Structure formats: structure tokens, C-alpha cells
């Protein structure tokens, strides 16, 4: 397949914000693609070379790309740099340079998808001495034969900034249009949820049809997309929803870890499917010491503990380990963690995700010897409000965030990748509706004044609208940052700067700076109100208004464990708003 065909698809995707249209464009492309090309184009469309959970990422430094572009187009590096400052995106810069500067040479060979992919693979894997030169050489080789449009997307891919806004669910829509019926979409989604590899699902579909996809199963080594919880704010509501009774577990405040265990080793994955094995050698050792079966996939929360008192410490303590290469062993000693297991998804060759929670729990309990470093989550099956309330108080006393309620009915399977009422979270802050934390996405910022000059004065925050795959503004966030955090924000957000409002952001405000939705911050709000300016859940409570969070404060927690689509949703906010109103009316 020619790379031009894919670049043309990207041009069309770039020109629309409609999810339906995106799915149609992709579907017609998928139908005509060879299986391997299809697989690769799925990864590339999402700005990747491999599934999420592979450690290799595309992300060439801008500087290196600028150098390469300058040499391929015969432009001064400084000119390319200035153009980047103006446009913010090296892809557009490249395309303009090609249009004005570059002559097509007689010797150029048309680019195939396979050639581009292989070159990008080499760019992403070359390491060590001389790697910069070899990266540049690989890239120059394909850029040399590229047209303006092709160069635009190669530059975006290689820097890891595709920004087409094609969510996994849109790719699944497209695959089901191309290869199945509407009713069969679930089969494809399920395959993605248990393998976390959309490229593989696509390739399997085009080779073996739906039957092939049906035979994709949970496997040790392939992370499973996490099951998520809805939230509610009182034991009475939860018990009613759960049909009178259910299991309640401590909700630990740490890092969710999915452990894949087999004879030749243990691998750990985060909730975002990043590999964490290197960060938690102590957890790997604890698992090896306690595990009594042959192979398994289990889930739990890694919680920092005070070795002197045995008490849980705040979540921030584990984040000291993040990204550490040097001094990891000191961090492990200084901030030890306990692995609190709460689920089992696979055991000795058997997929356990379709079993009920109590069966999974029994299997979990019989496959581990518990130790100080590894325990099962505290759990009780309860059916009355008082008992729930007192268990909740015990959880808070023991340093947890609250409780997780879990259905124990015959349908209490592990629903990979989905949020639903089989699990309901009940957190500490929820008791007071006006004092709740939410996880919001930074979509823009306003220039600072006075003491904040040179920094951002406030950030424009958004919730995620799942149905429309858009980000809707709810607040201007300015308080809760200390000087170091302000400086850090500047650095973190710079990587996501774009020239204009991102096409998936709904905002009636004109920010001074815009960002692609990427960074998620935990925010403590005082009140939810109806606002004529903000766009969250627009039109649901009031015809011409959205929801806003008043008096927001940054809690200090950057939710690096959550992607923008895992932030608080507009529907969740709407439910919180309605619950709050109910309280006031009572
Ligand atoms: P939240 O991050 O607020 O959306 O809450 C969901 C998270 O709570 C999960 O992703 C887990 O990391 C965490 N968690 C803590 N304890 C439990 C538990 N017992 N069962 C399930 N999830 C838990």
C-alpha cells in the first residue's frame, strides 16, 4: 500500500470533528487494506507503532527533526525553528516548507506504508552512541521521497504528536462497519478490552473474520483493560442500586497494578497499561514469594506504607518512584509499598473474567500466601446502612479513601474496559457534596499577572463527554499551586501546546494558550453551579447553560495514572450536581 493513501485518509480525518464521519472514512480505508497494513495503520493513526502497553514510543526530539527537515529541504535550521514557534506544529511547518522549497527529484521512489513504518521503527529503537545520526539518516531517507502531505504526517508521527483525535472506540466503530454488523460490534470491543491491542484485533478480523476475533482470549503478558467504577454518595443509594446487599472493600489510595505472573517471570502494568515492572521490584519479589499456583493475572492497589507504624501513607509517596532510573533502590527502601489484591482475571490457563466476583475472590485467596507486603483487600458482604457506614469509618481510619461496593450477583463478571454500576465507589469527600474531588483535563490557560507574571495565571479545565468524545470546560483553576508546581506546570503543558483550540474541546472562552487534552489534575471543588459560559453537560440542566465548578483548588495531585478520557465525565458531574440539589431540597 502506498503511504499516500494513508496520508490522504489523515487529511480527511483532520478536516472533520464528527466521530461518525471519522468512522466512515476509516472503515472504507480498512476494507481495502492488506491485513498487515491494516494493523500498522491502526497504530499509526493513534500516533503509535505498537499497542499502548509496549514500552517503545515514538517521540523524536523536536530539535533533531528540525535539523533533519532543514537538511532535506535546504532551509536554515533557524528558519525552521522560527516557523515552529509561530505555528506550534512541525507537521504544518514541514508541509509549508515542502510546498515552497522542495523540488520533487527525479530519483524519488513512491513511499509505501511498509517503508515508512520500518523507518519509524528504526528511529524509535536506535539507542546509544551514534543513535542521533542514525535516527536522522532513517528519517531523511523517507522524507527525501515524501510529498508535502506525506511529510506533514511523518513529522507528526515521529514526534509522537499525531493529534487526529481518533479514539479507540472510533477505530472499533470503523472496524465493525468494515467487517461486521452493528450487533457484532460488541465482539470486537470485547476482543480489544481483553487484549489491549487494536492493531492485532484489526489484523485478525481482516484475516479470519469475526470467528478469528472470537478466539482471541485473555493471555498472560497482554494487559487487560481495567474495569472501572461509577460513583454514588450514600450507603442507602448504593444498597438500593445493588439490590439490598453487596460486597464492600476498602478503597485504597495508591497505584492500580495488574500483575501478570508465569513461570518465567512477573510483569506489572499500570491502569494506563504502561509497564511498571522496573519501578516495583519489591512487588515482583513479594508476588514470587507468595504465589502458589502456576500462572495468573491479578489486580490490586500498591499503597505506600510507613514501615514503622504499618500505616498507609498518602498516594504522593509512591509517585517518588515514577520515572526513576537511578536511586530506585533507595526509593524502594524509603517508600515501601504493600500490594493489596482485589481481583483475579486468569488462573492456570483459565480465563476467569466471566466468573462471578466471589468465585474470583476465592480463587485469589487460594493462590497466594499473604505476607506483610502482599494482602487481599479488606472485604465484607453487607446489607444494611449502619454496617456500611461503620465499615466506611474503619476504612478512613486505616488511611483509605473510602469504600468500593461490588455487586455479587450472577452477573458480577469482570467487565474489562468498561465503567458501570457493578462497581460503585464511595469516597471520603463524597459525604459532603460541596467538598468533592474531580479529575479535570487542562485544555487551555490564561497568562499570569502580578506575582504570576511569566507563569500561567489560571488553567482552563474540562470534563470529558464520552458520548461525543469531546472535552467541555467547567472551570478556571488558579489556586492551590505553589511556586514549584507553577514552574512545573509550565514545563509539563508546553509539551502539549497547540496554536488554536483543539478541535475536540468545546469552549466559549478564548484562552491565551491552548493545549491538546492530555494532562489530568485532581481538583477539589466547593460547589457545582449552572453557568452560561461553561460547556460541560450543556443544555441538560438549563437550555442555555452548562455546569461549572466554583472555587476549584488544585490538590497537588497530577493524575499521571489517568489519560484525558479517564477524567471525570460530564455525565458524572451532572449526576453529582443532581445529587447535590437533592440534598438541598431535602
Ligand atoms: P478512581 O481512581 O477514583 O476512579 O477510583 C477507581 C480506582 O480505585 C481503581 O482504578 C483502583 O485503582 C482503586 N481501588 C482502590 N481499592 C480498590 C478496590 N478494593 N477495588 C477496586 N479498585 C480499587
XYZ file of C-alpha atoms and ligand atoms in Angstrom:
609
model
C 0.000 0.000 0.000
C 1.189 3.494 -0.794
C 1.717 5.772 2.172
C -0.016 8.482 0.162
C -3.322 6.655 0.563
C -2.990 6.736 4.339
C -1.883 10.381 4.325
C -4.993 11.214 2.293
C -7.123 9.472 4.901
C -5.429 11.603 7.588
C -6.195 14.764 5.657
C -9.841 13.823 5.626
C -9.824 12.873 9.305
C -8.121 16.137 10.164
C -10.877 18.058 8.426
C -13.722 16.627 10.494
C -14.659 16.545 14.136
C -17.576 14.190 13.704
C -16.975 10.766 15.207
C -19.409 9.165 12.757
C -17.660 10.655 9.791
C -14.272 9.589 11.137
C -15.506 6.020 11.491
C -16.818 6.017 7.910
C -13.578 7.387 6.494
C -11.543 4.782 8.377
C -13.936 1.956 7.513
C -13.628 2.450 3.785
C -9.857 2.578 4.120
C -9.763 -0.572 6.299
C -11.801 -2.526 3.761
C -9.171 -2.073 1.078
C -6.090 -2.671 3.228
C -3.943 -5.818 3.446
C -4.061 -7.344 6.941
C -0.565 -6.235 7.997
C -1.015 -2.739 6.548
C -4.303 -2.532 8.386
C -2.636 -3.413 11.663
C 0.129 -0.876 11.200
C -2.196 1.873 10.075
C -4.291 1.424 13.224
C -1.245 2.010 15.405
C -0.048 4.960 13.314
C -3.467 6.619 13.317
C -3.261 6.706 17.091
C 0.284 8.083 16.973
C 1.906 4.769 17.879
C 3.928 1.955 16.376
C 2.740 -0.755 18.726
C -0.094 -1.302 21.188
C -0.216 1.043 24.179
C 1.467 -1.350 26.513
C 4.704 -1.671 24.538
C 7.426 0.426 26.119
C 8.787 1.678 22.776
C 7.212 5.024 21.965
C 7.575 7.414 19.087
C 8.869 10.720 20.363
C 11.816 12.091 18.494
C 13.082 15.351 19.963
C 11.880 18.425 18.044
C 15.484 19.607 17.733
C 16.521 16.543 15.823
C 13.552 16.737 13.496
C 14.223 20.427 12.835
C 17.788 19.545 11.866
C 16.604 16.799 9.530
C 13.926 18.975 7.962
C 16.408 21.764 7.415
C 18.787 19.474 5.617
C 16.157 17.716 3.488
C 14.534 20.969 2.363
C 17.723 23.021 2.138
C 16.479 25.553 4.692
C 18.337 27.152 7.595
C 17.689 25.474 10.934
C 16.827 28.828 12.423
C 14.144 29.420 9.809
C 12.527 26.083 10.613
C 12.724 26.868 14.309
C 11.070 30.261 13.865
C 8.315 28.706 11.800
C 7.735 26.190 14.577
C 7.444 28.939 17.174
C 4.821 30.599 15.026
C 2.836 27.526 14.047
C 3.426 25.300 17.054
C 3.382 22.129 14.982
C 6.274 20.757 12.980
C 3.930 18.820 10.692
C 2.399 22.001 9.285
C 5.829 23.613 9.126
C 7.100 20.685 7.057
C 4.165 20.789 4.706
C 4.652 24.531 4.052
C 8.370 24.066 3.536
C 7.729 21.316 1.033
C 5.208 23.389 -0.846
C 7.505 26.358 -1.178
C 11.001 24.970 -1.108
C 11.227 21.457 -2.156
C 11.510 20.314 -5.743
C 10.484 16.773 -6.458
C 13.565 14.941 -7.572
C 13.632 12.560 -10.459
C 15.032 9.908 -8.220
C 12.309 9.793 -5.641
C 10.627 6.450 -5.175
C 6.992 6.451 -4.068
C 6.735 5.730 -0.348
C 4.999 2.581 0.749
C 3.376 2.243 4.158
C 5.716 -0.588 4.931
C 8.795 1.525 4.163
C 7.603 4.393 6.365
C 6.692 2.045 9.197
C 10.032 0.237 9.098
C 11.926 3.533 9.093
C 9.916 4.817 12.064
C 10.582 1.562 13.892
C 14.292 2.052 13.396
C 14.069 5.657 14.563
C 12.279 4.590 17.721
C 14.607 1.722 18.602
C 18.048 3.158 17.869
C 19.834 3.944 21.093
C 23.277 4.738 22.409
C 26.300 6.302 20.696
C 25.687 7.474 17.129
C 21.960 6.925 17.507
C 21.131 10.546 16.708
C 22.885 10.318 13.361
C 21.233 7.047 12.534
C 17.777 8.388 13.510
C 18.322 11.388 11.258
C 19.506 9.199 8.411
C 16.455 6.925 8.611
C 14.118 9.839 8.724
C 15.848 11.797 5.966
C 15.610 8.721 3.769
C 11.798 8.718 3.839
C 11.400 12.487 3.987
C 13.501 12.694 0.858
C 10.861 10.792 -1.078
C 7.834 12.364 0.606
C 5.297 14.809 -0.779
C 4.135 17.796 1.300
C 1.174 15.905 2.791
C 3.222 12.810 3.486
C 5.940 14.882 5.159
C 3.342 16.556 7.349
C 2.178 13.257 8.824
C 5.616 11.661 9.023
C 6.748 14.638 11.131
C 3.710 14.371 13.378
C 4.189 10.633 13.788
C 7.872 10.726 14.546
C 7.471 13.337 17.277
C 4.553 11.403 18.770
C 2.052 14.183 18.024
C -0.483 12.811 15.568
C -3.382 14.586 17.238
C -6.052 13.301 14.901
C -8.262 12.719 17.893
C -9.248 9.230 16.782
C -10.256 7.429 19.979
C -10.045 3.645 20.229
C -13.837 3.480 20.270
C -13.910 5.216 16.866
C -11.476 2.655 15.439
C -13.742 -0.091 16.800
C -16.751 1.576 15.152
C -14.823 1.652 11.886
C -13.765 -1.994 12.159
C -17.321 -3.074 12.785
C -18.592 -1.069 9.799
C -15.899 -2.621 7.610
C -16.013 -6.236 8.760
C -19.128 -6.963 10.805
C -22.659 -5.872 11.567
C -23.685 -3.295 14.120
C -24.789 -6.039 16.517
C -21.397 -7.689 16.300
C -19.512 -4.587 17.427
C -19.514 -5.969 20.989
C -17.428 -8.953 19.923
C -14.770 -6.615 18.544
C -14.861 -4.359 21.579
C -14.558 -7.305 23.930
C -11.521 -8.577 21.992
C -9.902 -5.150 22.371
C -10.734 -4.982 26.069
C -9.107 -8.299 26.855
C -6.050 -7.923 24.593
C -5.499 -4.128 24.651
C -4.173 -4.437 21.113
C -6.424 -2.842 18.492
C -3.910 -3.445 15.701
C -3.942 -7.166 16.399
C -7.746 -7.194 16.567
C -7.891 -5.415 13.198
C -5.441 -7.776 11.561
C -7.255 -10.826 12.966
C -10.582 -9.508 11.687
C -9.319 -8.999 8.202
C -7.619 -12.411 8.121
C -10.109 -14.603 9.957
C -13.294 -12.568 10.220
C -15.389 -12.414 13.339
C -14.685 -16.061 14.161
C -10.997 -15.227 14.382
C -11.732 -12.374 16.750
C -13.957 -14.567 18.909
C -10.992 -16.807 19.503
C -8.822 -14.014 20.938
C -8.549 -14.611 24.663
C -7.087 -13.284 27.838
C -3.386 -14.102 27.859
C -0.633 -13.697 30.396
C 1.574 -10.859 29.122
C -1.228 -8.930 27.353
C -2.660 -6.404 29.795
C -6.442 -6.357 30.123
C -8.229 -3.005 30.037
C -9.272 -2.094 33.549
C -12.828 -2.403 34.833
C -13.998 0.935 36.221
C -16.469 2.082 38.820
C -19.380 4.505 38.892
C -19.795 6.699 41.938
C -22.559 7.326 44.450
C -22.716 9.371 47.572
C -24.565 7.390 50.223
C -24.749 3.822 51.513
C -28.547 3.867 51.125
C -28.334 4.670 47.422
C -25.647 2.081 46.879
C -27.530 -0.684 48.699
C -30.686 0.109 46.767
C -28.828 0.003 43.469
C -27.179 -3.289 44.444
C -30.500 -4.942 45.265
C -30.147 -4.735 49.058
C -26.666 -6.084 49.634
C -23.233 -6.466 48.086
C -19.558 -6.773 48.859
C -17.736 -3.724 50.200
C -13.968 -3.359 50.055
C -11.532 -0.785 51.300
C -10.763 1.710 48.545
C -7.004 2.029 48.801
C -5.310 5.224 47.727
C -2.336 4.114 45.703
C -1.475 2.946 42.205
C -3.543 0.314 40.453
C -1.362 -2.530 39.254
C -2.208 -5.503 37.063
C 0.293 -8.302 37.622
C 0.928 -10.992 35.002
C 2.552 -13.995 36.600
C 4.041 -17.088 34.960
C 6.930 -19.481 35.464
C 9.462 -17.295 33.717
C 8.620 -14.077 35.445
C 6.260 -11.377 36.590
C 5.222 -8.282 34.645
C 3.391 -5.321 36.127
C 1.164 -2.891 34.218
C -0.455 0.377 35.247
C -4.096 1.246 34.735
C -2.992 3.028 31.554
C -1.254 -0.190 30.502
C 2.271 1.139 30.907
C 4.770 -1.381 32.132
C 5.710 -0.732 35.749
C 7.818 -3.826 36.423
C 11.027 -1.798 36.756
C 9.501 0.603 39.280
C 8.300 -2.064 41.672
C 10.995 -4.728 42.105
C 9.764 -5.193 45.678
C 6.249 -6.024 44.464
C 7.647 -8.523 41.965
C 9.609 -10.165 44.793
C 6.578 -10.168 47.088
C 4.463 -11.869 44.403
C 7.098 -14.517 43.766
C 7.309 -15.230 47.478
C 3.537 -15.583 47.939
C 2.157 -17.067 44.745
C 1.295 -20.744 44.968
C -0.225 -21.540 41.528
C 1.392 -21.727 38.066
C 0.187 -18.649 36.201
C -2.249 -15.815 36.839
C -3.338 -12.274 36.115
C -4.299 -10.369 39.246
C -5.182 -6.805 40.104
C -4.584 -4.755 43.176
C -3.527 -1.413 44.512
C 0.060 -0.649 45.521
C -0.149 1.505 48.601
C 2.779 3.209 50.328
C 3.183 2.162 53.966
C 5.111 3.533 56.900
C 7.417 0.711 57.886
C 7.490 1.893 61.467
C 3.788 2.128 62.151
C 2.416 -0.133 59.428
C 0.046 2.676 58.417
C -0.783 3.686 54.886
C 0.776 6.897 53.634
C -0.621 9.388 51.114
C -0.582 8.368 47.474
C 2.058 11.026 46.622
C 4.692 8.882 48.325
C 4.552 6.229 45.587
C 4.922 8.834 42.901
C 8.503 9.318 44.123
C 9.267 6.156 42.222
C 7.917 7.303 38.912
C 10.460 7.650 36.162
C 13.359 6.897 38.497
C 16.184 5.009 36.936
C 18.890 5.930 39.368
C 18.392 5.664 43.037
C 15.453 3.323 42.617
C 16.673 1.021 45.351
C 16.771 3.940 47.811
C 13.242 4.902 46.783
C 12.128 1.301 47.297
C 13.594 1.332 50.781
C 12.379 4.783 51.666
C 8.871 4.383 50.292
C 7.947 0.718 50.605
C 4.548 -0.375 49.310
C 2.043 -3.062 50.093
C 0.209 -4.807 47.247
C -3.465 -5.092 48.222
C -5.032 -7.600 45.810
C -8.664 -7.211 44.844
C -9.237 -9.298 41.716
C -8.115 -12.295 39.702
C -8.702 -12.421 35.932
C -6.837 -15.535 34.844
C -5.592 -18.617 36.660
C -3.579 -21.603 35.430
C -4.747 -21.430 31.824
C -8.327 -20.418 32.593
C -9.928 -17.084 31.699
C -11.668 -16.054 34.934
C -13.237 -12.803 33.691
C -16.640 -14.444 33.174
C -16.788 -15.889 36.692
C -18.642 -14.092 39.487
C -16.689 -11.908 41.844
C -16.990 -14.266 44.824
C -15.582 -17.130 42.751
C -12.724 -14.940 41.557
C -12.070 -13.841 45.095
C -11.991 -17.447 46.375
C -9.519 -18.397 43.651
C -7.422 -15.334 44.511
C -7.341 -16.265 48.137
C -6.280 -19.848 47.450
C -3.430 -18.879 45.103
C -1.499 -16.602 47.474
C 0.034 -16.897 50.932
C -0.412 -13.456 52.380
C 2.546 -11.591 53.868
C 3.216 -8.086 55.104
C 3.956 -6.945 51.557
C 1.013 -8.688 49.919
C -2.505 -8.961 51.288
C -6.033 -9.346 49.986
C -8.205 -6.224 50.137
C -10.361 -5.922 53.258
C -13.810 -7.107 52.213
C -17.196 -7.610 53.839
C -20.558 -8.580 52.400
C -23.062 -6.173 53.952
C -26.756 -5.429 53.649
C -27.508 -2.548 55.976
C -26.621 1.113 56.033
C -25.237 1.237 59.542
C -22.843 -1.611 58.906
C -21.673 0.062 55.683
C -21.204 3.356 57.442
C -19.115 1.831 60.188
C -17.001 -0.134 57.687
C -16.523 3.146 55.815
C -15.269 4.814 59.002
C -12.851 1.934 59.558
C -11.542 2.403 56.013
C -10.980 6.121 56.601
C -9.336 5.405 59.931
C -6.965 2.980 58.214
C -5.885 5.629 55.701
C -8.104 4.593 52.785
C -10.160 6.840 50.528
C -13.456 5.162 51.247
C -15.161 2.010 50.007
C -15.682 0.175 46.750
C -19.055 -1.540 46.531
C -19.121 -4.573 44.259
C -22.141 -6.464 43.023
C -22.124 -10.136 43.998
C -24.972 -11.232 41.738
C -24.753 -13.840 38.975
C -23.807 -11.060 36.537
C -20.841 -9.892 38.611
C -18.269 -10.683 35.927
C -15.131 -8.658 35.250
C -16.200 -6.145 32.581
C -12.865 -5.234 31.038
C -12.567 -1.654 29.823
C -15.965 -0.513 30.983
C -17.400 1.728 33.657
C -20.627 0.559 35.179
C -22.681 0.064 38.307
C -21.294 -3.408 39.060
C -18.641 -1.456 40.978
C -19.542 1.733 42.803
C -17.066 3.979 44.580
C -17.954 5.777 47.759
C -15.208 8.175 48.723
C -14.452 10.288 51.735
C -15.167 13.638 50.110
C -18.490 12.498 48.717
C -20.163 12.758 52.054
C -20.098 16.470 51.699
C -21.343 17.181 48.241
C -19.730 20.576 48.155
C -16.318 19.289 49.017
C -15.557 16.758 46.388
C -12.556 15.983 44.216
C -12.830 15.583 40.470
C -10.205 14.817 37.859
C -10.180 17.506 35.192
C -8.286 17.901 31.935
C -6.245 21.026 31.171
C -7.345 22.370 27.780
C -6.145 25.973 27.909
C -4.514 28.630 30.051
C -4.538 32.324 30.761
C -1.401 34.452 31.098
C -0.435 35.312 34.672
C -0.347 38.832 36.020
C 1.380 40.434 39.022
C 3.183 37.782 41.012
C 2.209 35.177 38.434
C 3.826 37.079 35.538
C 5.735 34.665 33.338
C 3.609 31.752 34.549
C 0.048 30.727 33.867
C -2.403 32.736 35.926
C -5.171 30.155 35.598
C -5.819 26.960 33.703
C -8.953 26.225 31.715
C -10.245 22.858 32.913
C -12.629 20.430 31.271
C -14.621 17.279 31.852
C -14.884 14.540 29.245
C -18.083 13.967 27.303
C -17.944 10.257 26.473
C -20.880 10.184 24.083
C -19.453 12.872 21.845
C -15.773 12.263 22.542
C -15.298 15.934 23.433
C -13.859 17.942 26.313
C -16.170 20.510 27.882
C -14.983 23.377 30.056
C -16.065 23.658 33.710
C -13.656 25.955 35.487
C -10.793 28.374 35.543
C -8.342 26.903 38.022
C -5.898 29.255 39.707
C -5.487 28.284 43.328
C -3.695 25.504 45.105
C -0.386 25.810 43.206
C 2.867 26.617 44.941
C 5.775 28.221 43.065
C 7.439 24.927 42.239
C 4.165 23.485 40.945
C 3.573 26.580 38.798
C 7.004 26.222 37.222
C 6.459 22.505 36.702
C 3.064 23.156 35.061
C 4.731 25.464 32.563
C 7.124 22.698 31.563
C 4.545 19.920 31.503
C 1.983 21.850 29.492
C 4.472 23.234 26.982
C 4.776 19.747 25.516
C 1.091 19.825 24.661
C 0.866 23.399 23.299
C -1.098 23.867 20.114
C -1.775 27.022 18.141
C -5.548 27.007 18.462
C -8.341 25.454 20.424
C -8.185 21.663 20.000
C -10.993 20.519 17.753
C -12.381 18.231 20.431
C -12.609 20.990 23.022
C -15.896 22.864 23.420
C -15.229 26.273 24.881
C -16.968 29.619 24.812
C -13.928 31.187 26.422
C -10.983 32.456 24.485
C -7.870 31.243 26.320
C -4.431 32.788 25.836
C -2.868 29.368 25.347
C -4.375 26.131 24.112
C -3.318 22.566 24.772
C -4.238 19.191 23.412
C -6.209 17.407 26.139
C -3.561 15.329 27.921
C -2.806 16.489 31.456
C -5.260 15.485 34.200
C -5.285 17.284 37.558
C -7.163 16.430 40.721
C -9.282 19.351 41.768
C -11.266 19.978 44.902
C -14.383 21.954 44.103
C -16.650 23.756 46.508
C -19.824 23.906 44.500
C -21.336 22.994 41.164
C -23.460 25.659 39.545
C -25.174 26.349 36.270
C -23.099 28.663 34.135
C -23.830 30.497 30.918
C -20.157 30.335 29.936
C -19.048 26.785 30.576
C -19.968 23.941 28.270
C -19.999 20.809 30.473
C -23.286 18.928 30.103
C -24.565 21.953 28.186
C -28.305 22.182 27.837
C -29.073 19.343 30.240
C -29.997 21.341 33.336
C -30.709 24.631 31.654
C -31.417 25.219 27.974
C -28.702 27.801 27.555
C -26.214 26.836 30.232
C -23.601 24.306 31.183
C -22.182 23.239 34.541
C -19.330 24.960 36.338
C -17.255 24.074 39.374
C -16.869 27.026 41.697
C -13.854 27.754 43.905
C -11.695 24.989 42.494
C -8.351 24.193 44.146
C -5.567 22.011 42.806
C -4.945 19.262 45.390
C -1.317 18.791 44.316
C -2.084 15.527 42.566
C -1.272 15.332 38.868
C -3.172 12.234 37.783
C -0.406 10.773 35.646
C -2.229 7.462 36.011
C -5.218 8.783 34.102
C -5.469 9.690 30.442
C -7.716 12.574 29.354
C -10.522 10.148 28.527
C -10.396 8.739 32.045
C -11.042 12.113 33.621
C -14.340 12.879 35.342
C -17.038 12.778 32.691
C -19.654 15.441 32.076
C -22.309 12.866 32.967
C -20.625 12.142 36.298
C -20.574 15.859 37.012
C -24.229 16.130 36.078
C -25.041 13.276 38.485
C -23.047 14.978 41.217
C -24.914 18.192 40.557
C -28.263 16.436 40.769
C -27.291 14.675 43.979
C -26.235 17.960 45.478
C -29.525 19.539 44.580
C -31.396 16.652 46.129
C -29.600 17.278 49.419
C -30.506 20.960 49.406
C -34.152 20.246 48.642
C -34.475 17.683 51.439
P -10.927 6.450 40.860
O -9.442 6.448 40.557
O -11.305 7.468 41.858
O -11.750 6.473 39.595
O -11.279 5.033 41.569
C -11.038 3.801 40.977
C -9.711 3.231 41.436
O -9.722 2.844 42.804
C -9.319 1.946 40.762
O -8.802 2.176 39.472
C -8.272 1.376 41.693
O -7.015 1.926 41.363
C -8.649 1.949 43.038
N -9.021 0.952 44.071
C -8.612 1.010 45.360
N -9.112 -0.011 46.067
C -9.854 -0.763 45.225
C -10.638 -1.953 45.377
N -10.754 -2.574 46.542
N -11.264 -2.415 44.271
C -11.158 -1.795 43.076
N -10.447 -0.677 42.882
C -9.794 -0.153 43.943
